[in-house]
Short mmCIF file of C-alpha atoms and ligand atoms in Angstrom, two decimals:
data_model
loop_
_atom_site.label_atom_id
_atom_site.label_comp_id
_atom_site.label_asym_id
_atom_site.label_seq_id
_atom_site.Cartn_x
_atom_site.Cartn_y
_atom_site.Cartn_z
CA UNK T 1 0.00 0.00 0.00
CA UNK T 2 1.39 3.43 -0.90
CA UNK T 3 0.89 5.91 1.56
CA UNK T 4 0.54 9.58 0.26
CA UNK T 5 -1.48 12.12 2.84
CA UNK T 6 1.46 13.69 4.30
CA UNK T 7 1.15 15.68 7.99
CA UNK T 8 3.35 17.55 9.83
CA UNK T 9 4.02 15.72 13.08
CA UNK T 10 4.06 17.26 16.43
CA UNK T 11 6.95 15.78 18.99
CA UNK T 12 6.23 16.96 22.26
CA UNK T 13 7.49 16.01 25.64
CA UNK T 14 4.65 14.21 27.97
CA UNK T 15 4.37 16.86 30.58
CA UNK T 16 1.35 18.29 31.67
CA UNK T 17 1.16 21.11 28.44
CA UNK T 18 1.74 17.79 26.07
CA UNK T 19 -0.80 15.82 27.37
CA UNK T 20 -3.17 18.72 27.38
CA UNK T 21 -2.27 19.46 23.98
CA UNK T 22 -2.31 15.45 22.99
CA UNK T 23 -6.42 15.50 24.53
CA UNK T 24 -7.36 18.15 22.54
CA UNK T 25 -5.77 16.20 19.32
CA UNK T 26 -7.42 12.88 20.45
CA UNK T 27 -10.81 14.73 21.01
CA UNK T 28 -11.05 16.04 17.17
CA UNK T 29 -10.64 12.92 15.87
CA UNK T 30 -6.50 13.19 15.31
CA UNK T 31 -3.83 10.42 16.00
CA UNK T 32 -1.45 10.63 18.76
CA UNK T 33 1.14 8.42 19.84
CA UNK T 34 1.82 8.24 23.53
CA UNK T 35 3.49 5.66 25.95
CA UNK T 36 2.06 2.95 27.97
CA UNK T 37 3.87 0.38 30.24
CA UNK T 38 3.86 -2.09 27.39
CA UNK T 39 5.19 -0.25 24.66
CA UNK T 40 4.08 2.95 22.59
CA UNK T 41 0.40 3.23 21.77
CA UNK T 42 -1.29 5.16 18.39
CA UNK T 43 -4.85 6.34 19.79
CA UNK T 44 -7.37 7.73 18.69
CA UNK T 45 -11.10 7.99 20.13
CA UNK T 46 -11.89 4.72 20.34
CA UNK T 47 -15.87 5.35 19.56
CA UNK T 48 -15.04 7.70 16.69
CA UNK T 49 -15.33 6.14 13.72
CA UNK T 50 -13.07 8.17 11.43
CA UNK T 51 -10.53 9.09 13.40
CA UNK T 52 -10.30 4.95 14.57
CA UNK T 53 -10.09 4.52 10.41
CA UNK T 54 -7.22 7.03 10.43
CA UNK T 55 -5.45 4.37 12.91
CA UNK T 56 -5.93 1.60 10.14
CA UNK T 57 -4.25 3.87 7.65
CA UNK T 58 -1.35 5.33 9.08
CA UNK T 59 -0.10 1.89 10.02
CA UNK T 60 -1.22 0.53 7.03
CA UNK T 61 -3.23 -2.31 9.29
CA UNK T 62 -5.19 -4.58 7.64
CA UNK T 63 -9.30 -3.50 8.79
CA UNK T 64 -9.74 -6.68 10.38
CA UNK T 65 -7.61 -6.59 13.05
CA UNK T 66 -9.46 -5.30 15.84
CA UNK T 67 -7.40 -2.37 18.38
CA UNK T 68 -7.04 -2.59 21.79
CA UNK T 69 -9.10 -0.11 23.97
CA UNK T 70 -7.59 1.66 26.73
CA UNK T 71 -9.70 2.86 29.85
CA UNK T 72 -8.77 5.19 32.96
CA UNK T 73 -10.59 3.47 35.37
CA UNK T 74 -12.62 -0.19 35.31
CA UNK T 75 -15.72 1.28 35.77
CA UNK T 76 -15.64 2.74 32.58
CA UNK T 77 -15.31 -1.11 31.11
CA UNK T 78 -19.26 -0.92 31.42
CA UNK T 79 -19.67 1.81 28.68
CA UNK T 80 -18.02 -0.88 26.10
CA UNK T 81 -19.05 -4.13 27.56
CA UNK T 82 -21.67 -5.95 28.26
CA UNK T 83 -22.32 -9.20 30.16
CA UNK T 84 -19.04 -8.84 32.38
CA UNK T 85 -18.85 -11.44 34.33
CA UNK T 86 -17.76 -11.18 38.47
CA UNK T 87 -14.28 -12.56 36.97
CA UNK T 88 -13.83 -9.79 35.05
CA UNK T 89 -14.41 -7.44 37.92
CA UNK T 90 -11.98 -9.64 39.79
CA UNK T 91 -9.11 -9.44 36.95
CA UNK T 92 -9.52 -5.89 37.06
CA UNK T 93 -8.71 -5.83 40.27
CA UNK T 94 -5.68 -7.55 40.52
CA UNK T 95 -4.13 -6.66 36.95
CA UNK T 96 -5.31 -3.10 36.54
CA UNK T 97 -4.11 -1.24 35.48
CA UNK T 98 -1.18 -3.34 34.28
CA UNK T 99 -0.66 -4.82 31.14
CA UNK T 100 -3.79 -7.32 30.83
CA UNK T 101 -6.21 -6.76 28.35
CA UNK T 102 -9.70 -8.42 28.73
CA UNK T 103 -12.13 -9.40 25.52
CA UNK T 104 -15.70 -9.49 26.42
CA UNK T 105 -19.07 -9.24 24.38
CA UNK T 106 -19.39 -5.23 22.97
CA UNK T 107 -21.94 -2.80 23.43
CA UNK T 108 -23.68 -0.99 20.15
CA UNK T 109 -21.46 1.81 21.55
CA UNK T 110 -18.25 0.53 20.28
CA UNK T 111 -18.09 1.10 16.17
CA UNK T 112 -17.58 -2.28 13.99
CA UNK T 113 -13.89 -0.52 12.64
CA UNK T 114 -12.85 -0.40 15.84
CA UNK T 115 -13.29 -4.11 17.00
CA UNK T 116 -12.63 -5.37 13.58
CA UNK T 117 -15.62 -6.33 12.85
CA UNK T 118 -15.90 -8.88 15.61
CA UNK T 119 -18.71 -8.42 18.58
CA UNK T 120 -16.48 -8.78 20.96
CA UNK T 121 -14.33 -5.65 22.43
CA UNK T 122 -10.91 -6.14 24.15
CA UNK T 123 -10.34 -3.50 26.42
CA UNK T 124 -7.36 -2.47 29.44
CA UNK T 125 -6.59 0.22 31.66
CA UNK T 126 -3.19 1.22 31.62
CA UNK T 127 -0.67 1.71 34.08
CA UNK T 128 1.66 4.70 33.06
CA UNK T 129 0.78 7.86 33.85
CA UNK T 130 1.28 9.70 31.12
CA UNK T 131 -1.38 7.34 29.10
CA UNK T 132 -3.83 7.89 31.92
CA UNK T 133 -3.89 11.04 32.31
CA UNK T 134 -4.01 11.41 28.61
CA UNK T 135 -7.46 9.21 28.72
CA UNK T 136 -8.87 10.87 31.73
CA UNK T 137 -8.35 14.67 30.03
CA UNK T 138 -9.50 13.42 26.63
CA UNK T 139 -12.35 12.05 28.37
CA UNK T 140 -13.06 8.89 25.64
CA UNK T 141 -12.07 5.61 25.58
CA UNK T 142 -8.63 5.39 23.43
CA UNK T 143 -8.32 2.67 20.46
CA UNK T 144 -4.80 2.04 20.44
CA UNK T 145 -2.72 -0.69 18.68
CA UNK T 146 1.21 -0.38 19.20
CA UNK T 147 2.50 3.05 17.17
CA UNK T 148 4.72 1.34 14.63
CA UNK T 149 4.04 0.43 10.81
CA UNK T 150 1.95 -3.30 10.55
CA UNK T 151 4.14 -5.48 11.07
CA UNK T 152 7.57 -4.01 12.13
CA UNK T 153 8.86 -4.28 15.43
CA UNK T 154 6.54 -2.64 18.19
CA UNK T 155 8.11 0.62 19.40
CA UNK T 156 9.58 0.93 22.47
CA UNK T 157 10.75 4.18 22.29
CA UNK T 158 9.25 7.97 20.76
CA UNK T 159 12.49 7.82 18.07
CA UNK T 160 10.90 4.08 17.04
CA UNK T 161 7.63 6.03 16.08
CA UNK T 162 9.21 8.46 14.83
CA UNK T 163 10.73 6.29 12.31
CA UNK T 164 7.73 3.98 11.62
CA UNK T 165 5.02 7.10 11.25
CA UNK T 166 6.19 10.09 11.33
CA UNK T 167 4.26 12.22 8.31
CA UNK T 168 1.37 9.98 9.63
CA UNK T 169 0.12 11.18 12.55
CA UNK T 170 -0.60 14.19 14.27
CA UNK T 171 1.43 14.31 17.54
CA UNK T 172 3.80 12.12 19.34
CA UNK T 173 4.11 12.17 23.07
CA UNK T 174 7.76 11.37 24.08
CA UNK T 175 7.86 9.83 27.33
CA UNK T 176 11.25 7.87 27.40
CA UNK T 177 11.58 4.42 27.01
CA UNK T 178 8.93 2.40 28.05
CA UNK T 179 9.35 -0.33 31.39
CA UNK T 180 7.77 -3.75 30.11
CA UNK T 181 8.82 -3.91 26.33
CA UNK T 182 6.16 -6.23 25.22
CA UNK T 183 2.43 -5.91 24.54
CA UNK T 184 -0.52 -7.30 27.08
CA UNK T 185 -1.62 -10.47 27.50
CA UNK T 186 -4.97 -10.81 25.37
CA UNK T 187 -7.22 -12.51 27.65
CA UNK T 188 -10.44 -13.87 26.13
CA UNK T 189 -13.42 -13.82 28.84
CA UNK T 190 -16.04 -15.10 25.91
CA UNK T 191 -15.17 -19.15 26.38
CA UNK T 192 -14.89 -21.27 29.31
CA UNK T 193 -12.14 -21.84 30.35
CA UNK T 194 -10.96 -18.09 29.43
CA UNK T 195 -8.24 -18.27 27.09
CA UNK T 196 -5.02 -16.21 26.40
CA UNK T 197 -4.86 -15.87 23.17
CA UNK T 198 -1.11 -13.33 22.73
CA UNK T 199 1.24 -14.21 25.97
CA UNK T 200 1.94 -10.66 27.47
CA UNK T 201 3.23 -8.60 30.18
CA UNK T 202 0.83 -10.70 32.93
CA UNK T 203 1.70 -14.14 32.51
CA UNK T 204 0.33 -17.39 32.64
CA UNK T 205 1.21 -18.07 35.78
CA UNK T 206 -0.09 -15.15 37.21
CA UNK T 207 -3.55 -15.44 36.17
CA UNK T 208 -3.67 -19.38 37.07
CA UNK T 209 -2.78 -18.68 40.74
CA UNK T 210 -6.04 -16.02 40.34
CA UNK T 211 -8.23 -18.07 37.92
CA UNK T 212 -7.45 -21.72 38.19
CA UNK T 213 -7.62 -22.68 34.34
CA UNK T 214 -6.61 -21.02 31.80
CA UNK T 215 -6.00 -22.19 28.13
CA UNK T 216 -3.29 -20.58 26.22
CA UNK T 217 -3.70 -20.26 22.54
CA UNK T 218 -1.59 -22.34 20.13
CA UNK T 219 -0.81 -19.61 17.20
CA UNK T 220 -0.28 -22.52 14.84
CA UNK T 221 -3.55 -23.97 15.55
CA UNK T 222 -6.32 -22.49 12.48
CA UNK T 223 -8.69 -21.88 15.21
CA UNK T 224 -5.87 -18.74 16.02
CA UNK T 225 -6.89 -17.15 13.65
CA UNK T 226 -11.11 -16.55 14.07
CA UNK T 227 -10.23 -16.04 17.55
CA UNK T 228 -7.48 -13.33 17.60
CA UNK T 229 -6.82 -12.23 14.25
CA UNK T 230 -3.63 -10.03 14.71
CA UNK T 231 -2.20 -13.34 15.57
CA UNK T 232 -2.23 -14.76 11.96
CA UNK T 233 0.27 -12.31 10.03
CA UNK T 234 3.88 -12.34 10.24
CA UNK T 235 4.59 -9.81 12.91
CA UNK T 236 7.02 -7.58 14.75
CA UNK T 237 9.54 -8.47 11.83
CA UNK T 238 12.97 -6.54 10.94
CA UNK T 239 13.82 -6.42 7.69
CA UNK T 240 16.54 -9.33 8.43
CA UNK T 241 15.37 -12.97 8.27
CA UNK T 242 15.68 -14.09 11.83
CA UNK T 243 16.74 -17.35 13.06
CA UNK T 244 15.84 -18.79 16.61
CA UNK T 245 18.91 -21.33 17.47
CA UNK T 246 19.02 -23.83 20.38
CA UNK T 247 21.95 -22.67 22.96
CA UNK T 248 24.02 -25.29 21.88
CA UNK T 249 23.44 -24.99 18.12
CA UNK T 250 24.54 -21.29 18.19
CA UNK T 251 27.80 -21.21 17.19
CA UNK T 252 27.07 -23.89 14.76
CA UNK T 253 24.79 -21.78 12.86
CA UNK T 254 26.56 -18.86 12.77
CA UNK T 255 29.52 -20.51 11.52
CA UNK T 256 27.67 -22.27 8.65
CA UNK T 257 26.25 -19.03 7.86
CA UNK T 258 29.16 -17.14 7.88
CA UNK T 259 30.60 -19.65 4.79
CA UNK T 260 27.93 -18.63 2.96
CA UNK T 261 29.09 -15.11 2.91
CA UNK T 262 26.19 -13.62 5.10
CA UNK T 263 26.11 -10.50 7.39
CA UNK T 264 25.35 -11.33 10.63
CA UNK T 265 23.68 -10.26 13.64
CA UNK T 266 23.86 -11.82 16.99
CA UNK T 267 21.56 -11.87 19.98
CA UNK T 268 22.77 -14.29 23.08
CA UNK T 269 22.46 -14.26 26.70
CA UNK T 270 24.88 -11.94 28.52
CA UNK T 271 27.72 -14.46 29.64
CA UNK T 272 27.34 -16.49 26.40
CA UNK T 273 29.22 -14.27 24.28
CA UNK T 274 30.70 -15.60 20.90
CA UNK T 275 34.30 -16.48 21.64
CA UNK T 276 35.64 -14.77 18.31
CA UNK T 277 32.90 -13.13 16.08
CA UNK T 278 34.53 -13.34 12.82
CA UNK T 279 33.76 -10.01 10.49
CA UNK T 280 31.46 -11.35 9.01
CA UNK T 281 29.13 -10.74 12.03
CA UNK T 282 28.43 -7.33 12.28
CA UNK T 283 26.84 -7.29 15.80
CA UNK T 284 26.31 -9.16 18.85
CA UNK T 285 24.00 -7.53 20.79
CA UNK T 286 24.42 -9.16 24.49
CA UNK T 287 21.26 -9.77 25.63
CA UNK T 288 20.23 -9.40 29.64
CA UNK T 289 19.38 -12.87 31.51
CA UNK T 290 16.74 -11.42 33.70
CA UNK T 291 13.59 -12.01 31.77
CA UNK T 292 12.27 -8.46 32.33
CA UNK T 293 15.06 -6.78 31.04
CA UNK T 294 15.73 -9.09 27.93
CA UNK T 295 11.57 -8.14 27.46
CA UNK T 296 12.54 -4.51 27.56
CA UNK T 297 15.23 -4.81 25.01
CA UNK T 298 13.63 -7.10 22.58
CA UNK T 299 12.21 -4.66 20.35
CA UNK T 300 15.02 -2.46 20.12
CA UNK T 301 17.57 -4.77 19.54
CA UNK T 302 16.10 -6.05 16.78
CA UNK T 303 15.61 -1.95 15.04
CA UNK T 304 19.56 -1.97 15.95
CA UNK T 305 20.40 -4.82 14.13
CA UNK T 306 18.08 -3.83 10.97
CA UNK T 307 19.81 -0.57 11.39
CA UNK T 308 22.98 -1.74 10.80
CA UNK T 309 21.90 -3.87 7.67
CA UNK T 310 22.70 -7.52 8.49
CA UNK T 311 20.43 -10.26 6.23
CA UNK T 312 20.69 -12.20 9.11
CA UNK T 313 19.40 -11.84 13.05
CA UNK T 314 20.37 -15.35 14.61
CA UNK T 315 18.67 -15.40 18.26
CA UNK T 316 19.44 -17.46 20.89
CA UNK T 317 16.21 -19.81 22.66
CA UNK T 318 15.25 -18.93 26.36
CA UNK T 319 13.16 -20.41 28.35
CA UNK T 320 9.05 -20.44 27.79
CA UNK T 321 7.83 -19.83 31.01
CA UNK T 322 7.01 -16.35 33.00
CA UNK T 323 7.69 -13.61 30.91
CA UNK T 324 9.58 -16.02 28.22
CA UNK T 325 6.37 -17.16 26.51
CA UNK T 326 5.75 -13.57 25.19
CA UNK T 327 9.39 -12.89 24.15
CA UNK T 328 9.20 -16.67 22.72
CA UNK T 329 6.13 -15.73 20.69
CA UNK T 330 7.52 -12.72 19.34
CA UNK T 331 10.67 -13.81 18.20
CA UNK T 332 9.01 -16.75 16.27
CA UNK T 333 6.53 -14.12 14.37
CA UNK T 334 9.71 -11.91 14.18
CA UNK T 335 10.40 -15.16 11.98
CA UNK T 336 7.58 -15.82 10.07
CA UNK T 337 6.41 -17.70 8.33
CA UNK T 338 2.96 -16.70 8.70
CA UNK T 339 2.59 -13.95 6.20
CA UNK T 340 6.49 -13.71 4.72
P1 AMP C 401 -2.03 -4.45 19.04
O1 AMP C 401 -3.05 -3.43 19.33
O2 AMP C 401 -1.22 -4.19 17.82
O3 AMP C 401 -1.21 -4.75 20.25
O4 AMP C 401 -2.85 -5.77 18.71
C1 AMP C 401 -4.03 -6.04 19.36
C2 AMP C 401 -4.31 -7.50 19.22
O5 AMP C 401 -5.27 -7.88 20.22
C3 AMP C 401 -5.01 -7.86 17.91
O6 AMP C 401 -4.09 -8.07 16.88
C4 AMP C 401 -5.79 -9.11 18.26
O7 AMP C 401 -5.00 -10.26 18.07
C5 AMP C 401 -6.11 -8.90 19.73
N1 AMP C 401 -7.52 -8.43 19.86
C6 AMP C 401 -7.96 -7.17 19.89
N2 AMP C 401 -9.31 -7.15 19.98
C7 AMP C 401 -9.72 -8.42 19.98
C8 AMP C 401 -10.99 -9.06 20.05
N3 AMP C 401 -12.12 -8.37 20.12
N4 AMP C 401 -11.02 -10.39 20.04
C9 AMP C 401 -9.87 -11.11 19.96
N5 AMP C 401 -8.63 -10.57 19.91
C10 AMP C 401 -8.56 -9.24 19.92
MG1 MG C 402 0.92 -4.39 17.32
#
């Protein structure tokens, strides 16, 4: 898709004038990307048709793939949502506002374009305070998918958006970097028992010890795709074919691609550096062990490598529980091949 309506983009820092500013955008039906816990967020008023079809453009999103809705407080959850059941209420509770988003049945409120068509609405309240405030002063619910182009690495910082959609979009809020790195968990209220269908910043665990069972989604499975579309196209991709390698098959790979002439970039565990990158690897980016910081570099580390215009990003495994299941599932649709 070509994209030709060019706008001069605001960058303003997320103090109290930005946000005030960033509210009055949101409120006539403009785009403005601001941060969240996760990562960076393009809103828009969520029950405004035309400024939610704006969203779809400027990231060039295919119109099925319903956006997230961001709330202030829970009690607004009963404006977009109806039948929400006491577990609901109880997530709510413990998780927000925090990175867990909830998909229940819609109300007429919410517009088709913003859901995606479906009848369902997923909905969070977020936890930084720059994106509340920014909902409370607009005073709408905010539709807001990650601020990058479909399909490129989520940003994590404002110079991410800037590069993804800047001429785009009306205003960006810089904020710094953002904490978590990854996107909510998608929790889907609709079936018994509730199922997750994108690993997030809440994990698994967490919402067992609160809900007893929970399913998670298997993204290969066809059924993935009526039940959380975004999860069907290749996703958070650089423009370098990346390659998830088993610890111990690391070097192996690197070496073999290295013969075949290849520009490489490396991501491993801190402490499991290459013992002699030959020159044909451009980068090894060293990669923290503590799951929440290796979450909070993903993204960027991946822009970095692109950046420096390897054909190759060769990651190393970790493990796939706690916070490892989302970096896990984004590094494998970093990878396709859904999509490539
Ligand atoms: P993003 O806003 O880019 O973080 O992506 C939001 C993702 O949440 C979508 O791609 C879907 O996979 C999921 N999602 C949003 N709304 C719904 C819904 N109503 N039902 C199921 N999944 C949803
Ligand atoms: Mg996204």
């Amino acid at each position: 898709m070509n994209y030709n309506h060019r706008v001069r983009t605001e960058i303003l820092r997320a103090d109290d004038p930005g946000i005030v500013r960033a509210a009055e955008v949101i409120r006539s039906g403009g785009l403005v990307a601001f941060p969240t816990e996760t990562v960076y967020g393009l809103g828009a008023d969520a029950l405004n048709e035309d400024a939610v079809r704006k969203v779809f453009i400027a990231k060039e999103r295919p119109r099925d793939d319903p956006l997230i809705v961001h709330i202030a407080r829970a009690q607004q959850l009963a404006l977009l949502a109806r039948h929400i059941p006491p577990r609901a209420w109880n997530l709510a509770e413990r998780f927000w506002p925090g990175p867990l988003t909830l998909v229940l049945p819609k109300t007429e409120r919410v517009p088709a374009v913003t859901t995606g068509g479906l009848d369902t609405v997923a909905v969070r309240a977020p936890a930084h305070p720059v994106a509340k405030k920014l909902i409370e002063r607009s005073g709408c619910p905010i539709a807001a998918p990650s601020a990058n182009r479909f399909g490129r690495p989520s940003p994590t910082t404002a110079q991410h958006v800037v590069e993804d959609l800047d001429g785009r979009i009306d205003l960006i809020l810089d904020g710094g970097p953002t904490a978590i790195g990854v996107e909510s968990t998608v929790l889907d209220l609709t079936q018994e028992p509730p199922m997750i269908l994108r690993p997030g910043g809440v994990t698994l665990e967490e919402l067992q010890e609160v809900m007893g069972e929970v399913r998670l989604l298997n993204s290969s499975d066809s059924e993935a795709a009526k039940r959380s579309p975004g999860t069907r196209w290749r996703h958070y991709a650089p423009r370098a074919k990346l390659i998830l390698a088993e610890p111990a098959e690391l070097e192996k790979i690197v070496t073999r691609l290295q013969e075949r002439g290849q520009r490489i970039g490396v991501m491993v565990r801190q402490g499991r550096l290459l013992c002699s990158p030959a020159p044909s690897v451009l980068s090894v980016i060293p990669m923290p062990s503590a799951l929440s910081e290796y979450a909070r570099r993903l993204f960027a580390a991946l822009r970095e490598l692109d950046a420096q215009g390897v054909d190759v990003i060769v990651v190393e495994k970790i493990e796939e529980r706690g916070l490892g299941r989302a970096i896990m599932d984004r590094l494998r649709r970093a990878g396709g091949p859904e999509g490539t």
